[in-house]
PDB file of C-alpha atoms in Angstrom:
ATOM      1  CA  UNK A1240      75.046 129.830 116.190  1.00  0.00           C
ATOM      2  CA  UNK A1241      76.572 129.447 112.739  1.00  0.00           C
ATOM      3  CA  UNK A1242      76.753 132.500 110.560  1.00  0.00           C
ATOM      4  CA  UNK A1243      77.383 132.533 106.825  1.00  0.00           C
ATOM      5  CA  UNK A1244      80.902 133.618 105.942  1.00  0.00           C
ATOM      6  CA  UNK A1245      81.246 136.272 103.264  1.00  0.00           C
ATOM      7  CA  UNK A1246      83.023 134.589 100.324  1.00  0.00           C
ATOM      8  CA  UNK A1247      85.574 137.392  99.898  1.00  0.00           C
ATOM      9  CA  UNK A1248      87.167 136.999 103.354  1.00  0.00           C
ATOM     10  CA  UNK A1249      90.436 135.110 103.602  1.00  0.00           C
ATOM     11  CA  UNK A1250      91.256 132.677 106.392  1.00  0.00           C
ATOM     12  CA  UNK A1251      93.754 135.229 107.711  1.00  0.00           C
ATOM     13  CA  UNK A1252      91.087 137.959 107.729  1.00  0.00           C
ATOM     14  CA  UNK A1253      88.624 135.721 109.563  1.00  0.00           C
ATOM     15  CA  UNK A1254      91.251 134.845 112.186  1.00  0.00           C
ATOM     16  CA  UNK A1255      92.079 138.551 112.609  1.00  0.00           C
ATOM     17  CA  UNK A1256      88.378 139.347 113.062  1.00  0.00           C
ATOM     18  CA  UNK A1257      88.080 136.630 115.716  1.00  0.00           C
ATOM     19  CA  UNK A1258      91.121 138.037 117.520  1.00  0.00           C
ATOM     20  CA  UNK A1259      89.643 141.538 117.426  1.00  0.00           C
ATOM     21  CA  UNK A1260      86.325 140.304 118.820  1.00  0.00           C
ATOM     22  CA  UNK A1261      88.181 138.574 121.665  1.00  0.00           C
ATOM     23  CA  UNK A1262      90.114 141.776 122.334  1.00  0.00           C
ATOM     24  CA  UNK A1263      86.839 143.714 122.503  1.00  0.00           C
ATOM     25  CA  UNK A1264      85.309 141.136 124.850  1.00  0.00           C
ATOM     26  CA  UNK A1265      88.342 141.324 127.117  1.00  0.00           C
ATOM     27  CA  UNK A1266      88.225 145.123 127.155  1.00  0.00           C
ATOM     28  CA  UNK A1267      84.566 145.347 128.254  1.00  0.00           C
ATOM     29  CA  UNK A1268      83.257 147.391 129.952  1.00  0.00           C
ATOM     30  CA  UNK A1269      84.440 150.192 127.760  1.00  0.00           C
ATOM     31  CA  UNK A1270      82.808 152.762 125.564  1.00  0.00           C
ATOM     32  CA  UNK A1271      79.397 152.264 127.137  1.00  0.00           C
ATOM     33  CA  UNK A1272      79.302 148.486 126.634  1.00  0.00           C
ATOM     34  CA  UNK A1273      78.471 146.546 129.783  1.00  0.00           C
ATOM     35  CA  UNK A1274      80.751 143.948 131.272  1.00  0.00           C
ATOM     36  CA  UNK A1275      79.528 140.717 132.796  1.00  0.00           C
ATOM     37  CA  UNK A1276      76.183 141.319 134.485  1.00  0.00           C
ATOM     38  CA  UNK A1277      75.217 137.814 135.669  1.00  0.00           C
ATOM     39  CA  UNK A1278      76.971 134.658 136.730  1.00  0.00           C
ATOM     40  CA  UNK A1279      75.130 133.011 133.860  1.00  0.00           C
ATOM     41  CA  UNK A1280      77.057 135.260 131.478  1.00  0.00           C
ATOM     42  CA  UNK A1281      80.315 134.064 133.012  1.00  0.00           C
ATOM     43  CA  UNK A1282      79.226 130.472 132.402  1.00  0.00           C
ATOM     44  CA  UNK A1283      78.149 131.304 128.835  1.00  0.00           C
ATOM     45  CA  UNK A1284      81.446 133.101 128.187  1.00  0.00           C
ATOM     46  CA  UNK A1285      83.494 130.127 129.333  1.00  0.00           C
ATOM     47  CA  UNK A1286      81.326 127.841 127.187  1.00  0.00           C
ATOM     48  CA  UNK A1287      81.845 130.041 124.135  1.00  0.00           C
ATOM     49  CA  UNK A1288      85.597 130.103 124.744  1.00  0.00           C
ATOM     50  CA  UNK A1289      85.563 126.310 125.025  1.00  0.00           C
ATOM     51  CA  UNK A1290      83.921 126.155 121.602  1.00  0.00           C
ATOM     52  CA  UNK A1291      86.394 128.626 120.143  1.00  0.00           C
ATOM     53  CA  UNK A1292      89.464 126.813 121.450  1.00  0.00           C
ATOM     54  CA  UNK A1293      88.073 123.444 120.363  1.00  0.00           C
ATOM     55  CA  UNK A1294      88.165 124.774 116.794  1.00  0.00           C
ATOM     56  CA  UNK A1295      91.741 126.074 116.989  1.00  0.00           C
ATOM     57  CA  UNK A1296      93.493 122.710 116.504  1.00  0.00           C
ATOM     58  CA  UNK A1297      91.709 122.155 113.171  1.00  0.00           C
ATOM     59  CA  UNK A1298      92.701 125.577 111.881  1.00  0.00           C
ATOM     60  CA  UNK A1299      96.288 125.198 113.087  1.00  0.00           C
ATOM     61  CA  UNK A1300      96.462 121.753 111.473  1.00  0.00           C
ATOM     62  CA  UNK A1301      95.145 123.280 108.255  1.00  0.00           C
ATOM     63  CA  UNK A1302      97.904 125.904 108.238  1.00  0.00           C
ATOM     64  CA  UNK A1303     100.487 123.243 109.037  1.00  0.00           C
ATOM     65  CA  UNK A1304      99.231 121.027 106.190  1.00  0.00           C
ATOM     66  CA  UNK A1305      99.284 123.981 103.794  1.00  0.00           C
ATOM     67  CA  UNK A1306     102.912 124.729 104.637  1.00  0.00           C
ATOM     68  CA  UNK A1307     103.779 121.057 104.135  1.00  0.00           C
ATOM     69  CA  UNK A1308     102.106 120.941 100.727  1.00  0.00           C
ATOM     70  CA  UNK A1309     103.739 124.197  99.638  1.00  0.00           C
ATOM     71  CA  UNK A1310     107.124 122.883 100.694  1.00  0.00           C
ATOM     72  CA  UNK A1311     106.555 119.552  98.953  1.00  0.00           C
ATOM     73  CA  UNK A1312     105.571 121.400  95.780  1.00  0.00           C
ATOM     74  CA  UNK A1313     108.754 123.492  95.949  1.00  0.00           C
ATOM     75  CA  UNK A1314     106.865 126.755  96.373  1.00  0.00           C
ATOM     76  CA  UNK A1315     108.661 127.769  99.571  1.00  0.00           C
ATOM     77  CA  UNK A1316     111.852 129.595  98.760  1.00  0.00           C
ATOM     78  CA  UNK A1317     113.726 132.453 100.331  1.00  0.00           C
ATOM     79  CA  UNK A1318     113.985 135.665  98.332  1.00  0.00           C
ATOM     80  CA  UNK A1319     117.043 136.724 100.362  1.00  0.00           C
ATOM     81  CA  UNK A1320     120.244 137.257  98.420  1.00  0.00           C
ATOM     82  CA  UNK A1321     123.054 134.956  99.460  1.00  0.00           C
ATOM     83  CA  UNK A1322     120.654 132.458 101.026  1.00  0.00           C
ATOM     84  CA  UNK A1323     121.730 128.846 100.791  1.00  0.00           C
ATOM     85  CA  UNK A1324     118.256 127.964  99.525  1.00  0.00           C
ATOM     86  CA  UNK A1325     117.338 126.114 102.655  1.00  0.00           C
ATOM     87  CA  UNK A1326     116.596 128.970 105.081  1.00  0.00           C
ATOM     88  CA  UNK A1327     112.960 129.220 103.996  1.00  0.00           C
ATOM     89  CA  UNK A1328     112.588 125.449 104.118  1.00  0.00           C
ATOM     90  CA  UNK A1329     113.995 125.396 107.661  1.00  0.00           C
ATOM     91  CA  UNK A1330     111.720 128.283 108.612  1.00  0.00           C
ATOM     92  CA  UNK A1331     108.659 126.446 107.290  1.00  0.00           C
ATOM     93  CA  UNK A1332     109.716 123.277 109.118  1.00  0.00           C
ATOM     94  CA  UNK A1333     110.229 125.179 112.377  1.00  0.00           C
ATOM     95  CA  UNK A1334     106.878 126.915 111.957  1.00  0.00           C
ATOM     96  CA  UNK A1335     105.150 123.567 111.367  1.00  0.00           C
ATOM     97  CA  UNK A1336     106.696 122.197 114.567  1.00  0.00           C
ATOM     98  CA  UNK A1337     105.461 125.220 116.520  1.00  0.00           C
ATOM     99  CA  UNK A1338     102.003 124.933 114.952  1.00  0.00           C
ATOM    100  CA  UNK A1339     101.869 121.270 115.982  1.00  0.00           C
ATOM    101  CA  UNK A1340     102.722 122.223 119.578  1.00  0.00           C
ATOM    102  CA  UNK A1341     100.187 125.079 119.478  1.00  0.00           C
ATOM    103  CA  UNK A1342      97.528 122.673 118.236  1.00  0.00           C
ATOM    104  CA  UNK A1343      98.233 120.275 121.107  1.00  0.00           C
ATOM    105  CA  UNK A1344      98.173 123.140 123.610  1.00  0.00           C
ATOM    106  CA  UNK A1345      94.898 124.483 122.173  1.00  0.00           C
ATOM    107  CA  UNK A1346      93.344 121.028 122.508  1.00  0.00           C
ATOM    108  CA  UNK A1347      94.372 120.916 126.181  1.00  0.00           C
ATOM    109  CA  UNK A1348      92.985 124.415 126.713  1.00  0.00           C
ATOM    110  CA  UNK A1349      89.718 123.398 125.054  1.00  0.00           C
ATOM    111  CA  UNK A1350      89.456 120.380 127.365  1.00  0.00           C
ATOM    112  CA  UNK A1351      90.055 122.554 130.433  1.00  0.00           C
ATOM    113  CA  UNK A1352      87.490 125.114 129.318  1.00  0.00           C
ATOM    114  CA  UNK A1353      84.965 122.369 128.575  1.00  0.00           C
ATOM    115  CA  UNK A1354      85.484 121.036 132.104  1.00  0.00           C
ATOM    116  CA  UNK A1355      85.038 124.543 133.518  1.00  0.00           C
ATOM    117  CA  UNK A1356      81.880 124.930 131.436  1.00  0.00           C
ATOM    118  CA  UNK A1357      80.444 121.757 132.951  1.00  0.00           C
ATOM    119  CA  UNK A1358      81.310 122.962 136.444  1.00  0.00           C
ATOM    120  CA  UNK A1359      79.720 126.372 135.797  1.00  0.00           C
ATOM    121  CA  UNK A1360      76.554 124.931 134.205  1.00  0.00           C
ATOM    122  CA  UNK A1361      74.488 125.282 137.407  1.00  0.00           C
ATOM    123  CA  UNK A1362      75.162 129.031 137.348  1.00  0.00           C
ATOM    124  CA  UNK A1363      73.193 129.316 134.121  1.00  0.00           C
ATOM    125  CA  UNK A1364      69.969 129.277 136.117  1.00  0.00           C
ATOM    126  CA  UNK A1365      70.897 132.407 138.079  1.00  0.00           C
ATOM    127  CA  UNK A1366      69.923 134.706 135.223  1.00  0.00           C
ATOM    128  CA  UNK A1367      66.293 133.597 135.529  1.00  0.00           C
ATOM    129  CA  UNK A1368      66.273 134.061 139.293  1.00  0.00           C
ATOM    130  CA  UNK A1369      68.144 137.330 139.340  1.00  0.00           C
ATOM    131  CA  UNK A1370      71.681 138.196 140.166  1.00  0.00           C
ATOM    132  CA  UNK A1371      73.974 141.141 140.076  1.00  0.00           C
ATOM    133  CA  UNK A1372      72.901 144.066 137.963  1.00  0.00           C
ATOM    134  CA  UNK A1373      76.139 146.009 138.285  1.00  0.00           C
ATOM    135  CA  UNK A1374      78.780 145.169 135.671  1.00  0.00           C
ATOM    136  CA  UNK A1375      81.818 143.333 136.957  1.00  0.00           C
ATOM    137  CA  UNK A1376      85.287 143.948 135.638  1.00  0.00           C
TER     138      UNK A1376
END
């Protein structure tokens, strides 16, 4: 399901919102919200996480590319007094390397979750035939 994105939200705000939603999902049941009720929900959850992680590499690559373009344009500089002028450039380079590794790791995670989703697909039918009605933690 694709939802329209409010135009006033930054990429950072959207990522923070996604993180908060994941935190809330991981904390369920809490505050009267039910946890997983059916094995089908477990399968759906893994499928949704596969979709989420499959999108992470693109976003990480976007941040990495932004840092590269800012560095190339000379807009990355350290405000620290006594800095040799290269600390911020080294920091951006190191961050880009870590983002590259994170992107590769996210892609592997997405592949693993997609495989788990395929394995769990038969459980999707259990919701129609019944299943546990007590939330699981």
